[in-house]
Amino acid sequence: MLKVDAEKQKQYQAGFDAVVEKYRDLQWTDGELCIVLPKSYEELYREGETLRHCVGGYSQGHIAGSHTIFFIRHYRRPERCYYTLDINMKEEPYRNQLHGYGNERHGKNKEHRHTIPKKVLDFCDRWEREVLQPWYRDQQNKQKEGVSA
């Protein structure tokens, strides 16, 4: 694992804790799949290592909101890496990326290609529509109420 000095680790953890606190209501399940937030730099790094894609290097973007990372998991195996969802939360949320193992290309020369299963795409679409967008609208309304109060 990539080594991070103690001070940087402390800063990262404070950032991850703040992200979890801010976006905790966006964690969700439909009973088969679930969406959860990484709780530490180590979890994010392990996701990238396991799925062999670059999300392990997104800690700073995750903390800053330009790459808020969510893990897509099987509900019965939430500890097991499955897919990684990257949402830009700087303004109105939008999907930057959704990737699984090897960004859907793997093999010695990236010769094996697969697509993201429809159930995963449908789950993410439903989450964005039923959870993320209403949450965002609610946040916007709270800001407007705070300004006009």
Coordinates of C-alpha atoms in Angstrom, one line a residue:
M1 CA 0.0 0.0 0.0
L2 CA 1.1 3.5 -0.7
K3 CA 2.6 5.0 2.4
V4 CA 1.4 8.4 3.7
D5 CA 3.1 10.2 6.5
A6 CA 1.3 10.4 9.8
E7 CA 0.4 14.1 9.4
K8 CA -1.0 13.6 5.9
Q9 CA -2.9 10.5 7.1
K10 CA -4.5 12.6 9.9
Q11 CA -5.5 15.3 7.4
Y12 CA -6.9 12.7 5.0
Q13 CA -8.9 11.0 7.7
A14 CA -10.4 14.3 8.9
G15 CA -11.4 14.9 5.2
F16 CA -12.9 11.5 4.8
D17 CA -14.8 11.9 8.1
A18 CA -16.2 15.2 6.9
V19 CA -17.3 13.6 3.6
V20 CA -19.1 10.8 5.4
E21 CA -20.8 13.2 7.7
K22 CA -21.9 15.5 4.8
Y23 CA -23.1 12.7 2.4
R24 CA -24.2 10.0 4.9
D25 CA -27.9 10.3 3.7
L26 CA -26.8 9.3 0.2
Q27 CA -25.9 5.8 1.3
W28 CA -28.7 3.5 0.1
T29 CA -29.8 0.0 -0.8
D30 CA -32.5 -1.6 -2.9
G31 CA -32.0 -4.9 -1.1
E32 CA -29.7 -6.4 -3.7
L33 CA -27.1 -3.7 -4.2
C34 CA -26.0 -0.9 -1.9
I35 CA -24.1 2.3 -2.2
V36 CA -21.7 3.3 0.5
L37 CA -19.0 5.9 1.1
P38 CA -15.4 5.1 1.7
K39 CA -14.5 5.8 5.3
S40 CA -10.8 6.1 5.0
Y41 CA -7.9 6.6 2.6
E42 CA -7.0 3.0 3.0
E43 CA -10.5 1.9 1.8
L44 CA -10.2 4.1 -1.2
Y45 CA -6.7 2.9 -2.0
R46 CA -7.7 -0.8 -1.6
E47 CA -10.7 -0.2 -4.0
G48 CA -8.2 0.9 -6.7
E49 CA -5.8 -1.9 -6.0
T50 CA -8.6 -4.6 -6.0
L51 CA -10.4 -3.4 -9.0
R52 CA -7.3 -2.3 -10.8
H53 CA -8.3 1.2 -11.7
C54 CA -7.1 4.7 -10.6
V55 CA -9.6 5.6 -7.9
G56 CA -7.0 4.9 -5.3
G57 CA -5.3 8.2 -6.2
Y58 CA -8.5 10.2 -5.8
S59 CA -8.3 11.0 -2.1
Q60 CA -7.8 14.7 -2.5
G61 CA -10.5 15.0 -5.1
H62 CA -12.8 13.0 -2.9
I63 CA -12.2 15.3 0.0
A64 CA -12.6 18.4 -2.2
G65 CA -15.9 17.2 -3.8
S66 CA -14.7 17.1 -7.4
H67 CA -14.5 13.3 -7.2
T68 CA -16.9 12.2 -4.5
I69 CA -16.5 8.4 -4.5
F70 CA -19.2 5.9 -3.7
F71 CA -18.8 2.2 -3.7
I72 CA -21.4 0.0 -5.3
R73 CA -21.6 -3.3 -3.4
H74 CA -23.7 -6.4 -3.1
Y75 CA -25.9 -5.9 -0.1
R76 CA -24.9 -9.2 1.4
R77 CA -21.2 -8.6 0.8
P78 CA -20.6 -4.9 1.4
E79 CA -16.9 -5.5 2.2
R80 CA -16.3 -6.9 -1.3
C81 CA -15.3 -4.4 -4.1
Y82 CA -17.7 -4.5 -7.0
Y83 CA -18.1 -1.1 -8.8
T84 CA -16.9 2.4 -8.1
L85 CA -19.1 5.5 -8.7
D86 CA -17.5 8.9 -9.0
I87 CA -19.9 11.9 -8.6
N88 CA -18.8 15.5 -9.0
M89 CA -20.5 17.4 -6.1
K90 CA -19.0 20.8 -6.7
E91 CA -22.3 22.2 -8.1
E92 CA -25.2 20.3 -9.4
P93 CA -24.1 16.6 -9.0
Y94 CA -23.3 14.6 -12.1
R95 CA -21.6 11.3 -12.7
N96 CA -18.0 11.5 -13.7
Q97 CA -17.3 7.8 -13.9
L98 CA -18.7 4.4 -13.1
H99 CA -16.1 1.6 -13.3
G100 CA -15.6 -2.0 -12.3
Y101 CA -12.6 -4.3 -12.6
G102 CA -9.9 -2.8 -14.9
N103 CA -12.3 -0.1 -16.2
E104 CA -14.1 -3.0 -18.0
R105 CA -10.9 -3.9 -19.9
H106 CA -8.5 -6.5 -18.5
G107 CA -6.0 -9.1 -19.5
K108 CA -2.3 -8.7 -20.2
N109 CA -2.9 -6.4 -23.2
K110 CA -6.3 -5.2 -22.1
E111 CA -7.8 -7.6 -24.7
H112 CA -10.8 -8.7 -22.6
R113 CA -13.6 -6.3 -22.6
H114 CA -16.9 -6.4 -20.8
T115 CA -19.8 -4.0 -20.1
I116 CA -21.2 -2.9 -16.9
P117 CA -24.2 -5.1 -16.0
K118 CA -27.6 -3.5 -16.7
K119 CA -28.6 -4.1 -13.1
V120 CA -25.7 -1.9 -11.9
L121 CA -26.4 0.8 -14.4
D122 CA -30.1 0.8 -13.5
F123 CA -29.3 0.8 -9.8
C124 CA -27.0 3.9 -10.2
D125 CA -29.6 5.6 -12.4
R126 CA -32.3 4.9 -9.8
W127 CA -30.1 6.1 -7.0
E128 CA -29.3 9.4 -8.8
R129 CA -33.0 9.9 -9.6
E130 CA -34.5 8.8 -6.3
V131 CA -31.8 9.7 -3.7
L132 CA -29.1 12.0 -5.1
Q133 CA -31.3 14.6 -6.9
P134 CA -33.9 14.9 -4.2
W135 CA -31.1 15.3 -1.6
Y136 CA -29.5 18.0 -3.8
R137 CA -32.8 19.9 -4.2
D138 CA -33.3 19.7 -0.4
Q139 CA -29.8 21.1 0.2
Q140 CA -30.5 23.9 -2.2
N141 CA -33.8 24.7 -0.5
K142 CA -32.1 24.8 2.9
Q143 CA -29.5 27.2 1.6
K144 CA -32.2 29.5 0.2
E145 CA -34.1 29.4 3.5
G146 CA -30.9 30.2 5.4
V147 CA -30.2 33.2 3.1
S148 CA -33.8 34.6 3.3
A149 CA -34.1 34.0 7.0

